[in-house]
Amino acid sequence: MKEKFAERMEMGDSKEIDECMAHIMKLTTMKDVISFAGGLPNKEVFPIEEMKQVSKKVLEVYGGLALQYSATEGEKELKEAIANQIMKASGIEADPDCVMVTCGSQQALEFSGRVFLNPGDVVICENPSYVGAITAFKSYKPSFAEVKMDDDGMMMDDLERVLKENPNTKFIYTVPDFQNPTGKTLPLDRRKKMIELADKYDVLILEDNPYGNLRFEGEGLPAIKSFDKNDRVIFLGTFSKIFCPGLRIGWVYADKQALSQYSLVKQSVDLQTNTMAQKEVAMYMKMFDLKANIEKIIDVYRRKRNLMLKAIEENFPKDCNFTKPNGGLFIWVTLPEYMDASKVLEKAMEKKVGFVPGIAFYANGGVRNNFRLNFSNTGDDEILTGIEILGKVLKDYEIN
Amino acid sequence: MKEKFAERMEMGDSKEIDECMAHIMKLTTMKDVISFAGGLPNKEVFPIEEMKQVSKKVLEVYGGLALQYSATEGEKELKEAIANQIMKASGIEADPDCVMVTCGSQQALEFSGRVFLNPGDVVICENPSYVGAITAFKSYKPSFAEVKMDDDGMMMDDLERVLKENPNTKFIYTVPDFQNPTGKTLPLDRRKKMIELADKYDVLILEDNPYGNLRFEGEGLPAIKSFDKNDRVIFLGTFSKIFCPGLRIGWVYADKQALSQYSLVKQSVDLQTNTMAQKEVAMYMKMFDLKANIEKIIDVYRRKRNLMLKAIEENFPKDCNFTKPNGGLFIWVTLPEYMDASKVLEKAMEKKVGFVPGIAFYANGGVRNNFRLNFSNTGDDEILTGIEILGKVLKDYEIN
């Protein structure tokens, strides 16, 4: 069989990432492990009782239409709810006809690669960047140019350097709010500067915003898209982190010309996203208060972040640095340079604690002294126990 | 924006198909048109009341897990139900671990192109073949070699000719039961012969079976996969035609080595299929009788097929030929060679009747005197009225 596979299935240099992803999936499903690995929301915050009412209501109101094929671009009522309730809150004057519903934002990432990337095109991304996006883009054989980050995300002078050096750039891929994996947030002035640079160097921006609504403190920032005057920004959103990931409802927001390309791809790839799930999300937003649901999630995640930060401060060696995110799901740990997070993981796994080594998040690899901790999907006690164990593993590593 | 799109988005020679698909979609959603165009199931046969119970039960039994991320390959209970209840009935000794759940079988078709096709590889297909498969494969730049059909589907001597002439063949794509678009079914001896030829010429078979369970009369035939001793057959199935298409639940069945490639693709493309929808389908099969549901569908579709065949006999000019399918959703009409179905469609649309011109179903184009009629999704009266109008349009065309 093996000799029948297409050449594109030979993953080559993404083996490290594949292994890492396999690690994440394995850790996520193992039962006796305290896992800080996945990016899973906490299932305790899912509105189960509300969903019972919602699914019944959708079948009552729409009958067979809820179970029938429907438009490739998505259900009208959901596109309207996305545009008017969610995107407007990020400062975007959104047109529902510029929304296309996707199977989670992972599909929107994959489609973005498919719509825009020729082999050899350059994708500019944060250093580190989101592993799922890197993997999705890699199918289309771009090269990656990484931009240095400080505590406030991408550094604009370094972005300009990278843009100058890479005239073949197709788009800048960025997660501006509570970035995966670092938890960092791009400040207002840099958002404006990024648009300026994109205009100057004539490149697109792919703004991936799964976490922006999960802000624990401080004022929310307008999306980069809100400053876009020249249809340069494609905006990706999802209900996975503010509602339920298992329904697989995300979206892409783009000007009509680009959206028609996404729609062609969607038609050929899977026709459309689940009709009933789309209607359920829209019905939930009509019957209940999505904002209140998000507040509930924020309360839980803020508590867990606080617990984890405090435990890290108390248990990790002093030469380990870590981010203090104001939202999202992740804390990013930087070890002294001589340490290898994969080796730390080996030791930690012996003691039944898991995380994701940072190597997977570097589009061009090479950096080994970081790891990502997820705080949303672990019990409060497990956070304390797990971080204590990790602290010991790190201290032992330093001695040896 | 246009100059930013990847080269693969320039569809080139599939423009005819794209236009046709656009036609289908438009016809499907237009309200005052009698449309025989789409391949939509009839929403009157969807189990709405049962789905209310099922969705409630899933949330009661699984709670938050029904709304959480889950395994890329699909939910265990659904894979078991597919293997044990559906595939065994087609004569396949199916292993649930060889099933991967997809977003409809369209996604399984797309993935098959991605996993197997290098540019220039040959896909052998029926002449005509399913337009959605052709479109999905075309993204991966194969060439198509078409096999002649008689009333019993692919002719095996012509298949061997095509295999001999195309040593670069990767797989034979076939819809053996109530084929889309012709409604034809491959008999038992040809199924065995196809496996023999695939072994002899060392090619794979992609067996796409969305309609096999919708047999109106006669004995069901074992799947081609059931004769496969050398892991040559990849089998695609779906709940779209025997349950509800809006849930977007299909599957691919393949040996473990191939399945792991499909799984890598799925992971990168959209992570997984909707958890709740998967659990709902499995729960439906546990709480209710899927076979009884299929019997109900068959009763409705058989009646509609009979109505349409009778109306065609009474209204169409005598030199128009048409298939008399024993199942499925479609009748295939062949006009005298001098007639162009696209022109017939123009006239028919003026009188508010629609269908799909056959040209879209020919992988290499060129044949213009066929069209496809769907009988599942139209009211009984509309079938009579629509076919009467079509008959008049055809007779007028012949006179002029």
mmCIF file of C-alpha atoms in Angstrom, chain B residues 50-256:
data_model
loop_
_atom_site.group_PDB
_atom_site.id
_atom_site.type_symbol
_atom_site.label_atom_id
_atom_site.label_comp_id
_atom_site.label_asym_id
_atom_site.label_seq_id
_atom_site.Cartn_x
_atom_site.Cartn_y
_atom_site.Cartn_z
ATOM 1 C CA GLU B 50 -36.685 10.554 17.046
ATOM 2 C CA MET B 51 -33.888 13.122 16.716
ATOM 3 C CA LYS B 52 -35.439 15.164 19.530
ATOM 4 C CA GLN B 53 -35.202 12.139 21.811
ATOM 5 C CA VAL B 54 -31.761 11.226 20.544
ATOM 6 C CA SER B 55 -30.156 14.632 21.058
ATOM 7 C CA LYS B 56 -31.574 14.853 24.584
ATOM 8 C CA LYS B 57 -30.393 11.339 25.396
ATOM 9 C CA VAL B 58 -26.873 12.010 24.099
ATOM 10 C CA LEU B 59 -26.551 15.060 26.359
ATOM 11 C CA GLU B 60 -27.934 13.108 29.331
ATOM 12 C CA VAL B 61 -25.636 10.137 28.852
ATOM 13 C CA TYR B 62 -22.407 11.888 27.831
ATOM 14 C CA GLY B 63 -22.849 15.379 29.291
ATOM 15 C CA GLY B 64 -19.995 17.699 28.374
ATOM 16 C CA LEU B 65 -18.146 14.954 26.514
ATOM 17 C CA ALA B 66 -20.732 15.226 23.734
ATOM 18 C CA LEU B 67 -19.656 18.846 23.219
ATOM 19 C CA GLN B 68 -15.907 18.387 23.708
ATOM 20 C CA TYR B 69 -13.090 17.771 21.241
ATOM 21 C CA SER B 70 -12.740 14.073 20.491
ATOM 22 C CA ALA B 71 -10.612 11.612 18.535
ATOM 23 C CA THR B 72 -9.679 12.463 14.934
ATOM 24 C CA GLU B 73 -10.770 9.027 13.674
ATOM 25 C CA GLY B 74 -14.242 9.346 15.173
ATOM 26 C CA GLU B 75 -16.330 8.177 18.092
ATOM 27 C CA LYS B 76 -15.842 4.550 19.114
ATOM 28 C CA GLU B 77 -19.561 3.732 19.362
ATOM 29 C CA LEU B 78 -20.230 5.138 15.890
ATOM 30 C CA LYS B 79 -17.316 3.293 14.294
ATOM 31 C CA GLU B 80 -18.620 0.072 15.846
ATOM 32 C CA ALA B 81 -22.161 0.702 14.636
ATOM 33 C CA ILE B 82 -20.890 1.416 11.110
ATOM 34 C CA ALA B 83 -18.730 -1.705 11.030
ATOM 35 C CA ASN B 84 -21.170 -4.080 12.706
ATOM 36 C CA GLN B 85 -24.550 -2.883 11.528
ATOM 37 C CA ILE B 86 -23.982 -1.324 8.103
ATOM 38 C CA MET B 87 -20.839 -2.739 6.550
ATOM 39 C CA LYS B 88 -21.472 -6.351 7.614
ATOM 40 C CA ALA B 89 -24.813 -6.134 5.791
ATOM 41 C CA SER B 90 -22.826 -5.475 2.593
ATOM 42 C CA GLY B 91 -20.834 -8.652 3.143
ATOM 43 C CA ILE B 92 -17.752 -6.935 4.596
ATOM 44 C CA GLU B 93 -16.183 -8.415 7.720
ATOM 45 C CA ALA B 94 -15.482 -4.937 8.986
ATOM 46 C CA ASP B 95 -13.061 -3.968 11.757
ATOM 47 C CA PRO B 96 -14.253 -0.808 13.579
ATOM 48 C CA ASP B 97 -10.622 0.321 13.883
ATOM 49 C CA CYS B 98 -10.447 0.563 10.086
ATOM 50 C CA VAL B 99 -13.275 3.125 9.999
ATOM 51 C CA MET B 100 -12.600 6.865 10.031
ATOM 52 C CA VAL B 101 -15.575 9.204 10.322
ATOM 53 C CA THR B 102 -15.656 12.102 7.843
ATOM 54 C CA CYS B 103 -17.813 15.188 7.185
ATOM 55 C CA GLY B 104 -19.971 13.380 4.653
ATOM 56 C CA SER B 105 -18.533 11.143 1.974
ATOM 57 C CA GLN B 106 -17.582 14.257 -0.016
ATOM 58 C CA GLN B 107 -14.766 14.741 2.513
ATOM 59 C CA ALA B 108 -13.739 11.104 2.104
ATOM 60 C CA LEU B 109 -13.556 11.634 -1.677
ATOM 61 C CA GLU B 110 -11.451 14.769 -1.253
ATOM 62 C CA PHE B 111 -9.139 13.016 1.215
ATOM 63 C CA SER B 112 -8.751 10.100 -1.203
ATOM 64 C CA GLY B 113 -7.419 12.491 -3.810
ATOM 65 C CA ARG B 114 -5.095 14.032 -1.273
ATOM 66 C CA VAL B 115 -3.772 10.738 0.069
ATOM 67 C CA PHE B 116 -3.231 8.998 -3.264
ATOM 68 C CA LEU B 117 -3.004 11.314 -6.258
ATOM 69 C CA ASN B 118 0.182 12.804 -7.629
ATOM 70 C CA PRO B 119 -0.183 15.200 -10.560
ATOM 71 C CA GLY B 120 -0.444 13.107 -13.709
ATOM 72 C CA ASP B 121 -1.706 9.968 -11.985
ATOM 73 C CA VAL B 122 -4.641 8.389 -13.758
ATOM 74 C CA VAL B 123 -8.060 7.957 -12.193
ATOM 75 C CA ILE B 124 -10.222 5.437 -14.025
ATOM 76 C CA CYS B 125 -13.921 6.186 -13.753
ATOM 77 C CA GLU B 126 -17.290 5.422 -15.204
ATOM 78 C CA ASN B 127 -18.424 7.365 -18.224
ATOM 79 C CA PRO B 128 -20.378 9.306 -16.908
ATOM 80 C CA SER B 129 -19.202 9.531 -13.282
ATOM 81 C CA TYR B 130 -20.131 11.468 -10.131
ATOM 82 C CA VAL B 131 -19.433 15.188 -10.579
ATOM 83 C CA GLY B 132 -18.571 15.769 -6.892
ATOM 84 C CA ALA B 133 -15.844 13.127 -7.059
ATOM 85 C CA ILE B 134 -14.445 14.483 -10.316
ATOM 86 C CA THR B 135 -14.287 17.979 -8.801
ATOM 87 C CA ALA B 136 -12.627 16.724 -5.612
ATOM 88 C CA PHE B 137 -10.000 14.710 -7.503
ATOM 89 C CA LYS B 138 -9.287 17.528 -9.982
ATOM 90 C CA SER B 139 -7.642 19.603 -7.235
ATOM 91 C CA TYR B 140 -4.834 17.041 -7.303
ATOM 92 C CA LYS B 141 -4.303 17.275 -11.086
ATOM 93 C CA PRO B 142 -4.800 13.675 -12.188
ATOM 94 C CA SER B 143 -5.919 12.747 -15.662
ATOM 95 C CA PHE B 144 -9.100 10.756 -16.095
ATOM 96 C CA ALA B 145 -9.580 7.626 -18.179
ATOM 97 C CA GLU B 146 -13.210 6.776 -18.757
ATOM 98 C CA VAL B 147 -14.660 3.288 -19.072
ATOM 99 C CA LYS B 148 -17.684 2.602 -21.259
ATOM 100 C CA MET B 149 -20.888 1.533 -19.576
ATOM 101 C CA ASP B 150 -23.775 -0.600 -20.741
ATOM 102 C CA ASP B 151 -27.022 -1.119 -18.833
ATOM 103 C CA ASP B 152 -25.031 -2.988 -16.158
ATOM 104 C CA GLY B 153 -22.458 -0.267 -15.512
ATOM 105 C CA MET B 154 -18.726 -0.433 -16.304
ATOM 106 C CA MET B 155 -17.924 -2.930 -19.049
ATOM 107 C CA MET B 156 -15.093 -5.162 -17.886
ATOM 108 C CA ASP B 157 -13.439 -5.653 -21.284
ATOM 109 C CA ASP B 158 -13.281 -1.901 -21.697
ATOM 110 C CA LEU B 159 -11.936 -1.551 -18.138
ATOM 111 C CA GLU B 160 -9.110 -3.956 -19.024
ATOM 112 C CA ARG B 161 -8.369 -1.986 -22.188
ATOM 113 C CA VAL B 162 -8.169 1.220 -20.164
ATOM 114 C CA LEU B 163 -5.975 -0.411 -17.500
ATOM 115 C CA LYS B 164 -3.579 -1.663 -20.185
ATOM 116 C CA GLU B 165 -3.404 1.747 -21.804
ATOM 117 C CA ASN B 166 -2.792 3.585 -18.517
ATOM 118 C CA PRO B 167 0.052 2.047 -16.529
ATOM 119 C CA ASN B 168 0.063 5.181 -14.376
ATOM 120 C CA THR B 169 -3.378 4.405 -12.938
ATOM 121 C CA LYS B 170 -3.673 4.996 -9.197
ATOM 122 C CA PHE B 171 -7.242 3.882 -8.630
ATOM 123 C CA ILE B 172 -10.547 2.929 -10.215
ATOM 124 C CA TYR B 173 -13.303 5.163 -8.895
ATOM 125 C CA THR B 174 -16.704 3.491 -9.004
ATOM 126 C CA VAL B 175 -20.230 3.895 -7.632
ATOM 127 C CA PRO B 176 -21.370 0.293 -8.080
ATOM 128 C CA ASP B 177 -24.931 0.624 -6.743
ATOM 129 C CA PHE B 178 -27.552 2.880 -8.377
ATOM 130 C CA GLN B 179 -24.761 5.002 -9.729
ATOM 131 C CA ASN B 180 -24.846 8.764 -9.719
ATOM 132 C CA PRO B 181 -25.810 9.928 -12.339
ATOM 133 C CA THR B 182 -27.106 6.897 -14.265
ATOM 134 C CA GLY B 183 -28.834 4.800 -11.582
ATOM 135 C CA LYS B 184 -27.047 1.711 -12.968
ATOM 136 C CA THR B 185 -25.851 -1.199 -10.807
ATOM 137 C CA LEU B 186 -22.802 -3.383 -11.367
ATOM 138 C CA PRO B 187 -23.740 -7.102 -11.284
ATOM 139 C CA LEU B 188 -22.010 -9.693 -9.100
ATOM 140 C CA ASP B 189 -19.755 -11.183 -11.786
ATOM 141 C CA ARG B 190 -18.404 -7.770 -12.751
ATOM 142 C CA ARG B 191 -17.639 -6.951 -9.110
ATOM 143 C CA LYS B 192 -15.508 -10.090 -8.876
ATOM 144 C CA LYS B 193 -13.917 -9.329 -12.234
ATOM 145 C CA MET B 194 -13.060 -5.784 -11.161
ATOM 146 C CA ILE B 195 -11.134 -7.086 -8.152
ATOM 147 C CA GLU B 196 -9.344 -9.587 -10.401
ATOM 148 C CA LEU B 197 -8.327 -6.802 -12.791
ATOM 149 C CA ALA B 198 -7.245 -4.511 -9.945
ATOM 150 C CA ASP B 199 -5.014 -7.327 -8.662
ATOM 151 C CA LYS B 200 -3.647 -8.062 -12.132
ATOM 152 C CA TYR B 201 -2.798 -4.417 -12.881
ATOM 153 C CA ASP B 202 -1.902 -3.513 -9.284
ATOM 154 C CA VAL B 203 -4.286 -0.583 -8.840
ATOM 155 C CA LEU B 204 -6.595 0.442 -6.023
ATOM 156 C CA ILE B 205 -10.395 0.634 -6.153
ATOM 157 C CA LEU B 206 -12.293 3.502 -4.561
ATOM 158 C CA GLU B 207 -15.766 2.079 -3.945
ATOM 159 C CA ASP B 208 -18.208 4.892 -3.256
ATOM 160 C CA ASN B 209 -21.471 3.531 -1.937
ATOM 161 C CA PRO B 210 -23.988 6.168 -0.845
ATOM 162 C CA TYR B 211 -27.058 4.502 -2.359
ATOM 163 C CA GLY B 212 -26.559 0.732 -1.963
ATOM 164 C CA ASN B 213 -29.034 0.476 0.898
ATOM 165 C CA LEU B 214 -31.770 2.229 -1.067
ATOM 166 C CA ARG B 215 -32.785 -0.811 -3.131
ATOM 167 C CA PHE B 216 -36.443 -0.787 -4.210
ATOM 168 C CA GLU B 217 -36.631 -4.389 -5.487
ATOM 169 C CA GLY B 218 -34.442 -7.455 -5.969
ATOM 170 C CA GLU B 219 -31.614 -8.856 -3.884
ATOM 171 C CA GLY B 220 -28.855 -6.614 -2.503
ATOM 172 C CA LEU B 221 -25.376 -7.283 -3.874
ATOM 173 C CA PRO B 222 -22.215 -7.697 -1.790
ATOM 174 C CA ALA B 223 -19.822 -4.740 -1.885
ATOM 175 C CA ILE B 224 -16.747 -5.000 -4.117
ATOM 176 C CA LYS B 225 -14.790 -4.607 -0.872
ATOM 177 C CA SER B 226 -16.213 -7.958 0.303
ATOM 178 C CA PHE B 227 -14.131 -9.752 -2.373
ATOM 179 C CA ASP B 228 -10.956 -7.843 -1.575
ATOM 180 C CA LYS B 229 -8.154 -10.084 -0.327
ATOM 181 C CA ASN B 230 -5.259 -7.666 -0.827
ATOM 182 C CA ASP B 231 -6.338 -4.372 0.753
ATOM 183 C CA ARG B 232 -6.988 -2.869 -2.653
ATOM 184 C CA VAL B 233 -10.409 -1.445 -1.967
ATOM 185 C CA ILE B 234 -11.075 1.758 -0.059
ATOM 186 C CA PHE B 235 -14.794 1.841 0.774
ATOM 187 C CA LEU B 236 -16.721 5.094 1.295
ATOM 188 C CA GLY B 237 -20.080 5.243 3.037
ATOM 189 C CA THR B 238 -22.438 7.912 4.331
ATOM 190 C CA PHE B 239 -25.519 8.490 6.440
ATOM 191 C CA SER B 240 -26.670 11.266 4.111
ATOM 192 C CA LYS B 241 -29.076 9.149 2.047
ATOM 193 C CA ILE B 242 -30.197 6.613 4.686
ATOM 194 C CA PHE B 243 -30.534 9.049 7.598
ATOM 195 C CA CYS B 244 -29.895 12.831 7.391
ATOM 196 C CA PRO B 245 -27.426 14.676 5.148
ATOM 197 C CA GLY B 246 -27.391 17.837 7.269
ATOM 198 C CA LEU B 247 -25.471 16.058 10.041
ATOM 199 C CA ARG B 248 -22.557 15.549 7.609
ATOM 200 C CA ILE B 249 -21.575 12.067 8.755
ATOM 201 C CA GLY B 250 -19.809 9.793 6.318
ATOM 202 C CA TRP B 251 -16.880 7.429 6.609
ATOM 203 C CA VAL B 252 -13.913 5.872 4.903
ATOM 204 C CA TYR B 253 -13.014 2.223 5.442
ATOM 205 C CA ALA B 254 -9.455 1.213 4.607
ATOM 206 C CA ASP B 255 -6.599 -0.966 5.794
ATOM 207 C CA LYS B 256 -4.748 0.460 8.770
#
